[in-house]
Short mmCIF file of C-alpha atoms (C1' of nucleotides) in Angstrom, two decimals:
data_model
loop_
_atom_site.label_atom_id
_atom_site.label_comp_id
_atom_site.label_asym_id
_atom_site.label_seq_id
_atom_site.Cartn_x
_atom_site.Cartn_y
_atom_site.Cartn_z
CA UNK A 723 0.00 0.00 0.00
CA UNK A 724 1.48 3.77 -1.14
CA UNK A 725 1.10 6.32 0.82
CA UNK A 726 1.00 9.86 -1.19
CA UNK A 727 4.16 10.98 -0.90
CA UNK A 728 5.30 7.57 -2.62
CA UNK A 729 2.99 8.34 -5.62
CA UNK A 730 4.44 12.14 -5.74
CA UNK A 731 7.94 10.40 -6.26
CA UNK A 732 6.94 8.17 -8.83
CA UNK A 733 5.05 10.71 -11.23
CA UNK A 734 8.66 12.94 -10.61
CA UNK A 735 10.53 9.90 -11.44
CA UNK A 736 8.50 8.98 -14.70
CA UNK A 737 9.41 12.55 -15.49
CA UNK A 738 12.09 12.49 -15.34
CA UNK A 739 11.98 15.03 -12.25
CA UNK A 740 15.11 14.93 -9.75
CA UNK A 741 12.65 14.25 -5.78
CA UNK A 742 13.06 16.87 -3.43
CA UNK A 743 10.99 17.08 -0.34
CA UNK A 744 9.33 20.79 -1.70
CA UNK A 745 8.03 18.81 -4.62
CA UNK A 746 6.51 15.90 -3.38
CA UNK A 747 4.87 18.41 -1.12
CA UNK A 748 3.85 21.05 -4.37
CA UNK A 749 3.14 17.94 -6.11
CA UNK A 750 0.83 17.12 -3.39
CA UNK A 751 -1.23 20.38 -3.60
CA UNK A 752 -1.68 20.09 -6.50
CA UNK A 753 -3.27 16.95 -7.14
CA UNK A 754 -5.49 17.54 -4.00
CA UNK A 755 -6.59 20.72 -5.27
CA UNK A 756 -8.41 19.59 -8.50
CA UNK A 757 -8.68 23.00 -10.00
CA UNK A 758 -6.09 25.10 -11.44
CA UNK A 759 -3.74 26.87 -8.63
CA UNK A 760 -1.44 29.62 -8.57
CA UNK A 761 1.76 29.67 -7.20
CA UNK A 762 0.96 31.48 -3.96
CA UNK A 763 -1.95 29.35 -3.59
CA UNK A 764 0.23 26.41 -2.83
CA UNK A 765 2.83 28.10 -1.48
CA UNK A 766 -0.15 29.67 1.61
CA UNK A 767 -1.36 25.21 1.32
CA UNK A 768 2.48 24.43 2.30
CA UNK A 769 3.27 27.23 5.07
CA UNK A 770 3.07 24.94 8.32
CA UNK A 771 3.84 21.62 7.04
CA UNK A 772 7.26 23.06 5.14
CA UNK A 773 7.81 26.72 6.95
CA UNK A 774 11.09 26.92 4.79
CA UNK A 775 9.99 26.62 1.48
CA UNK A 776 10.17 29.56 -0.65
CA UNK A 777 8.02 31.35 -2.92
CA UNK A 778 10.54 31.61 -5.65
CA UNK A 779 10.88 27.76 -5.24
CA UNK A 780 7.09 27.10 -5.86
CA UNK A 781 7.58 29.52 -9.00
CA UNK A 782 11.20 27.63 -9.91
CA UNK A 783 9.09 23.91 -9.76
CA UNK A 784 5.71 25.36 -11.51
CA UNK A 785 8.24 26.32 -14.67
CA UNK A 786 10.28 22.59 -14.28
CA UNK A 787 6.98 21.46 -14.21
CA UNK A 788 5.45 22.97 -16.90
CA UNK A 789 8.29 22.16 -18.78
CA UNK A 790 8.49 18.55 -18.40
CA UNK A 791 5.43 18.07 -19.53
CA UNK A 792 3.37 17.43 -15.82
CA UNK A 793 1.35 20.77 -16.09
CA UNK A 794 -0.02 23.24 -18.19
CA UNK A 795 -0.08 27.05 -17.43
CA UNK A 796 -3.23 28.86 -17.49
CA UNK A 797 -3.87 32.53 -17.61
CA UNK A 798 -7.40 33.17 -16.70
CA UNK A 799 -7.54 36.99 -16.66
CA UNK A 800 -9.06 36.81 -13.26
CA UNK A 801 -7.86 39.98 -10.93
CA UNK A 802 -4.57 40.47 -10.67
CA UNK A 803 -3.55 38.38 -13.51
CA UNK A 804 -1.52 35.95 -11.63
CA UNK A 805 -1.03 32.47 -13.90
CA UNK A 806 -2.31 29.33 -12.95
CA UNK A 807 -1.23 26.02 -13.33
CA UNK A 808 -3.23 22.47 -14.13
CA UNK A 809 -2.25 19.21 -14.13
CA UNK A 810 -2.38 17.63 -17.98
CA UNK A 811 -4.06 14.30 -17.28
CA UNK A 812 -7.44 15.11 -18.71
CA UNK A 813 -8.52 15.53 -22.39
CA UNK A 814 -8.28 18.52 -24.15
CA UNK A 815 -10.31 21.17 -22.44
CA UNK A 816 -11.54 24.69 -21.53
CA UNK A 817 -12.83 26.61 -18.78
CA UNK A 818 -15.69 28.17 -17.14
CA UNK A 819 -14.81 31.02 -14.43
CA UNK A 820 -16.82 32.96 -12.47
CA UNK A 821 -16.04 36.33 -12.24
CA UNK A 822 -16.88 36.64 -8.68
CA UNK A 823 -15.75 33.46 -6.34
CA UNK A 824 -13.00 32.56 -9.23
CA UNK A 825 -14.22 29.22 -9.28
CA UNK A 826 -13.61 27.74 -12.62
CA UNK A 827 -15.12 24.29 -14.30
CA UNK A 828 -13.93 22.39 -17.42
CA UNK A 829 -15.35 22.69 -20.62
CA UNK A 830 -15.41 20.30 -23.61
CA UNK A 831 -14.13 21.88 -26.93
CA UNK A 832 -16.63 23.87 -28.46
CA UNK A 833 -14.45 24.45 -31.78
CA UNK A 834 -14.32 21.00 -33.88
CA UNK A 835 -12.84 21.98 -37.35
CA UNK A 836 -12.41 25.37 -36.39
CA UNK A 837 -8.91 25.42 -36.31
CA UNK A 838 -8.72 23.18 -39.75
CA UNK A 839 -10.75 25.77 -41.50
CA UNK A 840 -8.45 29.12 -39.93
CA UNK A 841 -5.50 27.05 -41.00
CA UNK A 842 -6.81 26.73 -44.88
CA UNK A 843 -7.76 30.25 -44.81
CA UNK A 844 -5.04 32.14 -42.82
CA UNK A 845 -2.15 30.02 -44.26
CA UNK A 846 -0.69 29.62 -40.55
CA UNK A 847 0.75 26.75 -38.66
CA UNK A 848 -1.91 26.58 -35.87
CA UNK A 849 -0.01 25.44 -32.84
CA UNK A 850 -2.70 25.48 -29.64
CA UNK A 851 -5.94 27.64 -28.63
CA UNK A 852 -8.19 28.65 -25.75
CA UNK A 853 -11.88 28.97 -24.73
CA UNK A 854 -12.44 31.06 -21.57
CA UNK A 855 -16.58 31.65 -20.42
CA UNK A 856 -16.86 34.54 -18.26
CA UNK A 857 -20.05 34.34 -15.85
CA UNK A 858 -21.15 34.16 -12.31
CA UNK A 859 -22.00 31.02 -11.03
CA UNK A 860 -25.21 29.93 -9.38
CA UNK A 861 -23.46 30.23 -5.76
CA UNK A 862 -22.63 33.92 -6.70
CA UNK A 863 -25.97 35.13 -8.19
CA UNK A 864 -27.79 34.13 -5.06
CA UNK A 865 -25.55 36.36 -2.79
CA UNK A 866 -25.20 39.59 -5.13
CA UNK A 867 -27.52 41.64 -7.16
CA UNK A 868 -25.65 43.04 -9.71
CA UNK B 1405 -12.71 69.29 -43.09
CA UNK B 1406 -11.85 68.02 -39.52
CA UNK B 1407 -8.18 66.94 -38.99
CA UNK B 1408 -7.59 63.80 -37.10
CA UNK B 1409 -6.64 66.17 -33.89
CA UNK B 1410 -10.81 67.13 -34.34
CA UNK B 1411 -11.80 63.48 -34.75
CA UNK B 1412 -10.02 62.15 -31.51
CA UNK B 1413 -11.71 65.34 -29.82
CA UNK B 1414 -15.02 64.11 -31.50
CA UNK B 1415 -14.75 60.60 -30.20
CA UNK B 1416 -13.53 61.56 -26.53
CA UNK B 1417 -16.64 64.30 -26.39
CA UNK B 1418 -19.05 61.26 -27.16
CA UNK B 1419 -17.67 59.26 -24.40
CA UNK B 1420 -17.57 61.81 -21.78
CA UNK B 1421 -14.08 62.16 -21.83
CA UNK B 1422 -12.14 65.07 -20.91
CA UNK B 1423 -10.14 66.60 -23.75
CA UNK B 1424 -6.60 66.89 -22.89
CA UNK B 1425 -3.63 67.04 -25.70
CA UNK B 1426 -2.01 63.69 -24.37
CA UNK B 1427 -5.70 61.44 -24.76
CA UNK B 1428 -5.69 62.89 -28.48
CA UNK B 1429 -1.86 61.94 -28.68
CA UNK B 1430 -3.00 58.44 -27.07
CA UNK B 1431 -6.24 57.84 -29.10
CA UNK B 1432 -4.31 58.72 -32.20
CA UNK B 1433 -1.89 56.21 -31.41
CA UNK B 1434 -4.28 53.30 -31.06
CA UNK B 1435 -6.45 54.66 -34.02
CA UNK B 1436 -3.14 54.38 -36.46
CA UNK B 1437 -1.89 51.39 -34.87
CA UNK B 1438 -5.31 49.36 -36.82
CA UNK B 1439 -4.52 46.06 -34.07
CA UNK B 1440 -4.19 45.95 -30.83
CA UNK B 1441 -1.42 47.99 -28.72
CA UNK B 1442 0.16 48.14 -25.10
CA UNK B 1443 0.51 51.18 -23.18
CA UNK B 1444 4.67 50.89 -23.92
CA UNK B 1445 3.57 50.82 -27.60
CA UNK B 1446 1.65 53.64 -27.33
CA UNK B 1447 4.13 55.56 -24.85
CA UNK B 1448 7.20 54.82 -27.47
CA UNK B 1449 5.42 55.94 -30.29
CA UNK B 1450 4.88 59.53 -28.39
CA UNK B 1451 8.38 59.69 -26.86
CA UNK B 1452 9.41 62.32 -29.56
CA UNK B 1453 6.02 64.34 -30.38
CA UNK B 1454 5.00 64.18 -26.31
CA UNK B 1455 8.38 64.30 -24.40
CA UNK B 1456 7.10 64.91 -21.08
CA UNK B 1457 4.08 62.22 -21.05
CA UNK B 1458 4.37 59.38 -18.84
CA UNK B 1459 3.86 55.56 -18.68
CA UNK B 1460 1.82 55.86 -15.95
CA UNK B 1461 -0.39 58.84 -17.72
CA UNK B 1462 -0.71 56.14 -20.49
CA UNK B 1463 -1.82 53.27 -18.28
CA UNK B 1464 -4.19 55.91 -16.57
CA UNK B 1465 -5.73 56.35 -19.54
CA UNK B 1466 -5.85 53.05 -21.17
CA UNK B 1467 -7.70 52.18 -17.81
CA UNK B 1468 -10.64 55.18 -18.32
CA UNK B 1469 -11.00 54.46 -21.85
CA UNK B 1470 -11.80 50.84 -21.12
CA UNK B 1471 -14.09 52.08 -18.26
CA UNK B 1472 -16.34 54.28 -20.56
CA UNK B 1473 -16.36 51.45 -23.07
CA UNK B 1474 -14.01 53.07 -26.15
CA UNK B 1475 -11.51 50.01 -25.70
CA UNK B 1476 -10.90 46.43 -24.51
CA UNK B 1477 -8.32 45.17 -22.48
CA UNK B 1478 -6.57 41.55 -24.28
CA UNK B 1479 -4.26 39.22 -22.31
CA UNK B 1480 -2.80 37.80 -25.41
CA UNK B 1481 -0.53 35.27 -23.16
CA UNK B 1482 2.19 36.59 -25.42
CA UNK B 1483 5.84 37.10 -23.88
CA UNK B 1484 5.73 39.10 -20.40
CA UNK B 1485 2.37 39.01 -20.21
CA UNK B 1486 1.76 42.62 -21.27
CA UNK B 1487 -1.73 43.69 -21.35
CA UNK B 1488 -2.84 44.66 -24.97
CA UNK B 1489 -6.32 46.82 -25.36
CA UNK B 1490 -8.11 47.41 -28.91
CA UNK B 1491 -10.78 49.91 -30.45
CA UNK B 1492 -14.19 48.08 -29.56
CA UNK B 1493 -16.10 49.21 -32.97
CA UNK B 1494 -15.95 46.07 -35.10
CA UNK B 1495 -18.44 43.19 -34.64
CA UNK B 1496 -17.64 40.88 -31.67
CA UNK B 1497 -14.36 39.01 -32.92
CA UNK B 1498 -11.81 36.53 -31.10
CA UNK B 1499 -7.60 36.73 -31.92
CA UNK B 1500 -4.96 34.56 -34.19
CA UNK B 1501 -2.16 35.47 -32.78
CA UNK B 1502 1.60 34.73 -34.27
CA UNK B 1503 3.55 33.27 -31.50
CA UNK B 1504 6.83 34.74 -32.99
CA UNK B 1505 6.31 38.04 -34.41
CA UNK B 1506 2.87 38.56 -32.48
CA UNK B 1507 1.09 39.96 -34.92
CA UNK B 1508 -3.00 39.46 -33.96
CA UNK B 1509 -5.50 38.90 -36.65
CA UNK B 1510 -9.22 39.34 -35.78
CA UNK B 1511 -11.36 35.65 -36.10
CA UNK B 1512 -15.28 35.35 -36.41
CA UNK B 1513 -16.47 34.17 -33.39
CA UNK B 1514 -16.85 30.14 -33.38
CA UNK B 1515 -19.60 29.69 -30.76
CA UNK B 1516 -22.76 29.93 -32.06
CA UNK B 1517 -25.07 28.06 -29.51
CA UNK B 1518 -22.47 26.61 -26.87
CA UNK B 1519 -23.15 30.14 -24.75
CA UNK B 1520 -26.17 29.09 -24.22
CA UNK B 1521 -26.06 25.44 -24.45
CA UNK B 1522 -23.31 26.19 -21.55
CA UNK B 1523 -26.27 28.41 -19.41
CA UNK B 1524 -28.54 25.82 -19.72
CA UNK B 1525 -25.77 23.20 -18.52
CA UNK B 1526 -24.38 25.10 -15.87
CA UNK B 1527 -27.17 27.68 -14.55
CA UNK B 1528 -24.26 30.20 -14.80
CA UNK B 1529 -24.75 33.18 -15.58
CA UNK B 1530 -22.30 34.27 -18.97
CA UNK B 1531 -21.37 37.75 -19.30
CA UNK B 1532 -17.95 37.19 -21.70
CA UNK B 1533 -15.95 34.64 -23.24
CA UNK B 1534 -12.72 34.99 -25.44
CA UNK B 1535 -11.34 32.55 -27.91
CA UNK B 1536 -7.41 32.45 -28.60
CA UNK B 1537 -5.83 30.70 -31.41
CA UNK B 1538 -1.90 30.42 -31.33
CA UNK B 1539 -0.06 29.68 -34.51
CA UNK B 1540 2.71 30.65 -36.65
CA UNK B 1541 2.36 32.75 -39.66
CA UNK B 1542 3.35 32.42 -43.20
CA UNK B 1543 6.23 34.53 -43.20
CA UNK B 1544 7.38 33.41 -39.51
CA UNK B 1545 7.14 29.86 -41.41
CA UNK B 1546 9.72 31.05 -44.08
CA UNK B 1547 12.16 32.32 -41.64
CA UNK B 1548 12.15 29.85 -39.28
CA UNK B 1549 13.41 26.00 -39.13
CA UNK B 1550 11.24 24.84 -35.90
"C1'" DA C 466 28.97 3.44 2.42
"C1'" DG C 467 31.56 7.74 0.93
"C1'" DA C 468 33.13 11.07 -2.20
"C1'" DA C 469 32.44 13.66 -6.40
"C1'" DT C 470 29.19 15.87 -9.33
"C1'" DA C 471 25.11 17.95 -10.61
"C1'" DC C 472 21.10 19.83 -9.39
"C1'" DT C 473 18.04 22.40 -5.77
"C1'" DT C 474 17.02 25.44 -2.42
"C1'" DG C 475 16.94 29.50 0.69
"C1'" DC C 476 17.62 34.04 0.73
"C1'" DA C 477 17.86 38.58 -0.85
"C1'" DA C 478 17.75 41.47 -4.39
"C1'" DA C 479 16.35 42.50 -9.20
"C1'" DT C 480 12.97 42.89 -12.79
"C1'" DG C 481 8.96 44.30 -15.40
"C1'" DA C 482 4.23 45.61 -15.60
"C1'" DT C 483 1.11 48.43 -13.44
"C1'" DT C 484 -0.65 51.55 -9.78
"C1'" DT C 485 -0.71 55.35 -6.50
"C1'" DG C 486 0.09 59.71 -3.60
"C1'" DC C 487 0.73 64.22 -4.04
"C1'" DA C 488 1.61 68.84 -5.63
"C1'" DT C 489 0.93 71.35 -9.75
"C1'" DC C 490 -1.31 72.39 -13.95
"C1'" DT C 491 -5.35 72.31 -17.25
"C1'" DT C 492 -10.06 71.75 -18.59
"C1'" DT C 493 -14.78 72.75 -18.10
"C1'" DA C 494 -18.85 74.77 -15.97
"C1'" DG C 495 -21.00 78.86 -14.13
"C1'" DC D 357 -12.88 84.90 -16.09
"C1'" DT D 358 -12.81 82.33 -11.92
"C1'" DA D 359 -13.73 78.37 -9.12
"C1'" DA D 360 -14.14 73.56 -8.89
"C1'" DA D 361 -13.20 69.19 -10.80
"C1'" DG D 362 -10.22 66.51 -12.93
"C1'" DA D 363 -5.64 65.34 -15.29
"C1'" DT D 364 -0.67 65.13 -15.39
"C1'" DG D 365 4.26 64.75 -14.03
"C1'" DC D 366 7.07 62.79 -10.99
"C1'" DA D 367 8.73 59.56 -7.78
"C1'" DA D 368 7.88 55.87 -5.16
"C1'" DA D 369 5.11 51.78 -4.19
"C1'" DT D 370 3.11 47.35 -5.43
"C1'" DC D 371 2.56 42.77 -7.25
"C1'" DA D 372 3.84 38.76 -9.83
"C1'" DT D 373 7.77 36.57 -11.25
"C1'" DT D 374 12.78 35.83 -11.94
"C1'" DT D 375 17.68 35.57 -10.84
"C1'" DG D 376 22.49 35.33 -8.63
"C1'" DC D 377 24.86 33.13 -5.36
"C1'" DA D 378 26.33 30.36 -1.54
"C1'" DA D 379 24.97 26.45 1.03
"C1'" DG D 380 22.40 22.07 1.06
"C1'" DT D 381 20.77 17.66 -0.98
"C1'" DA D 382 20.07 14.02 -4.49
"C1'" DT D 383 22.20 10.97 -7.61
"C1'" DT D 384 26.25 8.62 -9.60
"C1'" DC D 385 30.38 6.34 -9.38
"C1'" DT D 386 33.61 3.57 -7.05
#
DNA sequence: AGAATACTTGCAAATGATTTGCATCTTTAG
DNA sequence: CTAAAGATGCAAATCATTTGCAAGTATTCT
């Protein structure tokens, strides 16, 4: 029987993804969270169980990450503009974000052979897109009246 | 005949804008530019004819005009993450944007029904969405071995 | 297991985009 | 033409993110 932290090391492994204590533990976050996360968002998550770790070493393991392959890097033009980060385990996908609590759902492709027919038009090499739906979700539109 | 100095005048007037020489400088800027600019664009483009404006009189501004509804603020997830804004006057349009040079060409909007095939999924209320297509173009093609 | 090597981290400081406080100037309304 | 409201220049602050460097830790080799 594996505990969590032994599953952390294995995905790093597979990755190719030297194990470190901070990322088993940002690893960890991440998969528990099951929503797209921001840096300081795991970073707040990991403040009493690794009082050390650094911001900058959240930021250093979201770009590893990214670039091995493990996540994908969202911006979702919510406030501030801070990025967010998602696992890729899932099927191609979009998202749904409401404006208000930030809460954000998956989406199915709306665009089918979109992309084929820009790419006969426009001549371009058509490398990746995104869907983003604005609105306020049923939680919000109770407790507002905007 | 009304000189483009009269026109910017004209447009800020209509929005309820105060008329000051660096908002015609600005508008001009983004009128010329025909595709969407950042508020260093716009503030190196008036470095000679406005010596003494400011970034931050730029940003200021960029941030009223997309209050009273003359432009809208893009994240085109392009380098730094620089916020872009463009005219709103054409139809409702999403971006193709080159992921080398960045140059942006407007799309027709893909969507159709899944707005509100998405409402009627999610009880959420939609107020925006925005559709981003990365590629390469034709002539970043020709110069490039990737 | 122990040493050598390569990679990571903590830490502090830098960076880049954007915002803000404040005193001074300019626009608009009366 | 003057007062009031709002805009700008300027410098400094803020916020997300990155970077340099010395010290620490993981992996490799023996």
């Amino acid at each position: 029987m594996k505990d969590k932290k032994e599953k952390m090391q294995e995905i790093l492994r597979e990755k190719d993804i030297r194990v470190t204590r901070q990322r088993e533990s940002i690893l960890e976050v991440i998969f528990e969270a099951e929503k797209p996360v921001t840096a300081t968002y795991i970073f707040s998550r990991l403040q009493e169980s690794c009082p050390n770790l650094k911001l900058s070493t959240v930021y250093r393991n979201m770009n590893l990450f990214v670039k091995k392959g493990l996540l994908r890097k969202l911006s979702l033009d919510i406030d501030n503009n801070e990025s967010y980060f998602e696992l890729i385990r899932d099927e191609h996908h979009h998202h749904l974000i409401c404006i208000q609590c930030n809460k954000v759902l998956p989406l199915d492709c709306p665009l089918g052979e979109f992309e084929e027919k820009i790419r006969e038009e426009t001549a371009y090499r058509i490398i990746d897109h995104s869907v983003k739906i604005f609105g306020i979700c049923p939680h919000c539109q109770e407790f507002s009246n905007t």
